[in-house]
Amino acid sequence: MEFMNLTKKKSWSELSPAQRRVAALLATIQSLLAIAAWTDLARRPADTVNGSKKKWAAIIFVNFFGPLTYFRRGRIQSK
């Protein structure tokens, strides 16, 4: 049984078509999440953001976790 070598990075040309599709889908989802978060942050008044808008703009850059964290913890929800 061959084990995956997790330390060796593959180039795009070494990926199978299915792996390329998954990578493209994940990149698209990540980009859309970031765009949605930045748009919300830009339109949201500063007093409805939990902390600095500059801080959240930087955090949104962090993969999937940044936008998801912003949507979960960065916005102050009105009751």
PDB file of C-alpha atoms in Angstrom:
ATOM      1  CA  MET A   1       0.000   0.000   0.000  1.00  0.00           C
ATOM      2  CA  GLU A   2       1.448   3.319  -1.038  1.00  0.00           C
ATOM      3  CA  PHE A   3       1.179   6.144   1.445  1.00  0.00           C
ATOM      4  CA  MET A   4       0.618   9.718   0.340  1.00  0.00           C
ATOM      5  CA  ASN A   5       3.605  11.951   0.690  1.00  0.00           C
ATOM      6  CA  LEU A   6       2.028  15.019   2.285  1.00  0.00           C
ATOM      7  CA  THR A   7       5.245  17.027   2.213  1.00  0.00           C
ATOM      8  CA  LYS A   8       5.750  16.960  -1.558  1.00  0.00           C
ATOM      9  CA  LYS A   9       3.808  19.638  -3.362  1.00  0.00           C
ATOM     10  CA  LYS A  10       2.428  18.732  -6.759  1.00  0.00           C
ATOM     11  CA  SER A  11       2.402  21.142  -9.625  1.00  0.00           C
ATOM     12  CA  TRP A  12      -0.886  21.859 -11.375  1.00  0.00           C
ATOM     13  CA  SER A  13       0.091  19.635 -14.305  1.00  0.00           C
ATOM     14  CA  GLU A  14       0.665  16.680 -11.950  1.00  0.00           C
ATOM     15  CA  LEU A  15      -2.890  16.807 -10.605  1.00  0.00           C
ATOM     16  CA  SER A  16      -5.589  14.584 -12.046  1.00  0.00           C
ATOM     17  CA  PRO A  17      -8.568  16.289 -13.726  1.00  0.00           C
ATOM     18  CA  ALA A  18     -10.717  15.501 -10.674  1.00  0.00           C
ATOM     19  CA  GLN A  19      -8.136  17.035  -8.326  1.00  0.00           C
ATOM     20  CA  ARG A  20      -7.970  20.125 -10.520  1.00  0.00           C
ATOM     21  CA  ARG A  21     -11.754  20.510 -10.407  1.00  0.00           C
ATOM     22  CA  VAL A  22     -11.789  20.180  -6.613  1.00  0.00           C
ATOM     23  CA  ALA A  23      -8.954  22.702  -6.256  1.00  0.00           C
ATOM     24  CA  ALA A  24     -10.711  25.156  -8.573  1.00  0.00           C
ATOM     25  CA  LEU A  25     -14.008  24.709  -6.713  1.00  0.00           C
ATOM     26  CA  LEU A  26     -12.370  25.301  -3.325  1.00  0.00           C
ATOM     27  CA  ALA A  27     -10.538  28.368  -4.636  1.00  0.00           C
ATOM     28  CA  THR A  28     -13.801  29.749  -6.017  1.00  0.00           C
ATOM     29  CA  ILE A  29     -15.634  29.172  -2.729  1.00  0.00           C
ATOM     30  CA  GLN A  30     -12.799  30.788  -0.773  1.00  0.00           C
ATOM     31  CA  SER A  31     -12.778  33.808  -3.095  1.00  0.00           C
ATOM     32  CA  LEU A  32     -16.555  34.243  -2.933  1.00  0.00           C
ATOM     33  CA  LEU A  33     -16.524  34.034   0.868  1.00  0.00           C
ATOM     34  CA  ALA A  34     -13.784  36.672   1.055  1.00  0.00           C
ATOM     35  CA  ILE A  35     -15.559  38.980  -1.401  1.00  0.00           C
ATOM     36  CA  ALA A  36     -18.823  38.656   0.529  1.00  0.00           C
ATOM     37  CA  ALA A  37     -17.075  39.359   3.835  1.00  0.00           C
ATOM     38  CA  TRP A  38     -15.171  42.387   2.492  1.00  0.00           C
ATOM     39  CA  THR A  39     -18.345  43.744   0.900  1.00  0.00           C
ATOM     40  CA  ASP A  40     -20.263  43.357   4.150  1.00  0.00           C
ATOM     41  CA  LEU A  41     -17.410  44.936   6.101  1.00  0.00           C
ATOM     42  CA  ALA A  42     -17.198  47.915   3.718  1.00  0.00           C
ATOM     43  CA  ARG A  43     -20.946  48.575   3.895  1.00  0.00           C
ATOM     44  CA  ARG A  44     -21.299  48.015   7.634  1.00  0.00           C
ATOM     45  CA  PRO A  45     -21.015  51.022   9.963  1.00  0.00           C
ATOM     46  CA  ALA A  46     -17.952  50.868  12.228  1.00  0.00           C
ATOM     47  CA  ASP A  47     -20.110  50.771  15.366  1.00  0.00           C
ATOM     48  CA  THR A  48     -21.620  47.459  14.232  1.00  0.00           C
ATOM     49  CA  VAL A  49     -18.232  45.752  13.835  1.00  0.00           C
ATOM     50  CA  ASN A  50     -16.703  43.911  16.775  1.00  0.00           C
ATOM     51  CA  GLY A  51     -13.293  45.607  16.771  1.00  0.00           C
ATOM     52  CA  SER A  52     -11.346  47.457  14.115  1.00  0.00           C
ATOM     53  CA  LYS A  53     -12.464  47.296  10.500  1.00  0.00           C
ATOM     54  CA  LYS A  54      -8.791  47.247   9.446  1.00  0.00           C
ATOM     55  CA  LYS A  55      -8.178  44.215  11.670  1.00  0.00           C
ATOM     56  CA  TRP A  56     -11.134  42.351  10.179  1.00  0.00           C
ATOM     57  CA  ALA A  57     -10.103  43.275   6.626  1.00  0.00           C
ATOM     58  CA  ALA A  58      -6.743  41.588   7.290  1.00  0.00           C
ATOM     59  CA  ILE A  59      -8.290  38.555   9.024  1.00  0.00           C
ATOM     60  CA  ILE A  60     -10.558  37.919   6.035  1.00  0.00           C
ATOM     61  CA  PHE A  61      -7.408  37.094   3.993  1.00  0.00           C
ATOM     62  CA  VAL A  62      -6.885  33.896   6.051  1.00  0.00           C
ATOM     63  CA  ASN A  63      -8.184  31.032   3.882  1.00  0.00           C
ATOM     64  CA  PHE A  64     -11.729  29.916   4.652  1.00  0.00           C
ATOM     65  CA  PHE A  65     -11.344  30.656   8.331  1.00  0.00           C
ATOM     66  CA  GLY A  66     -11.014  34.429   8.040  1.00  0.00           C
ATOM     67  CA  PRO A  67     -14.330  35.126   6.288  1.00  0.00           C
ATOM     68  CA  LEU A  68     -16.165  32.531   8.389  1.00  0.00           C
ATOM     69  CA  THR A  69     -14.740  34.014  11.588  1.00  0.00           C
ATOM     70  CA  TYR A  70     -15.750  37.498  10.460  1.00  0.00           C
ATOM     71  CA  PHE A  71     -19.331  36.393   9.792  1.00  0.00           C
ATOM     72  CA  ARG A  72     -19.491  34.574  13.130  1.00  0.00           C
ATOM     73  CA  ARG A  73     -17.628  36.967  15.458  1.00  0.00           C
ATOM     74  CA  GLY A  74     -16.827  40.173  13.615  1.00  0.00           C
ATOM     75  CA  ARG A  75     -20.307  41.563  13.203  1.00  0.00           C
ATOM     76  CA  ILE A  76     -22.476  42.875  16.002  1.00  0.00           C
ATOM     77  CA  GLN A  77     -25.953  41.583  15.348  1.00  0.00           C
ATOM     78  CA  SER A  78     -28.898  43.828  16.201  1.00  0.00           C
ATOM     79  CA  LYS A  79     -31.497  42.174  18.405  1.00  0.00           C
TER      80      LYS A  79
END
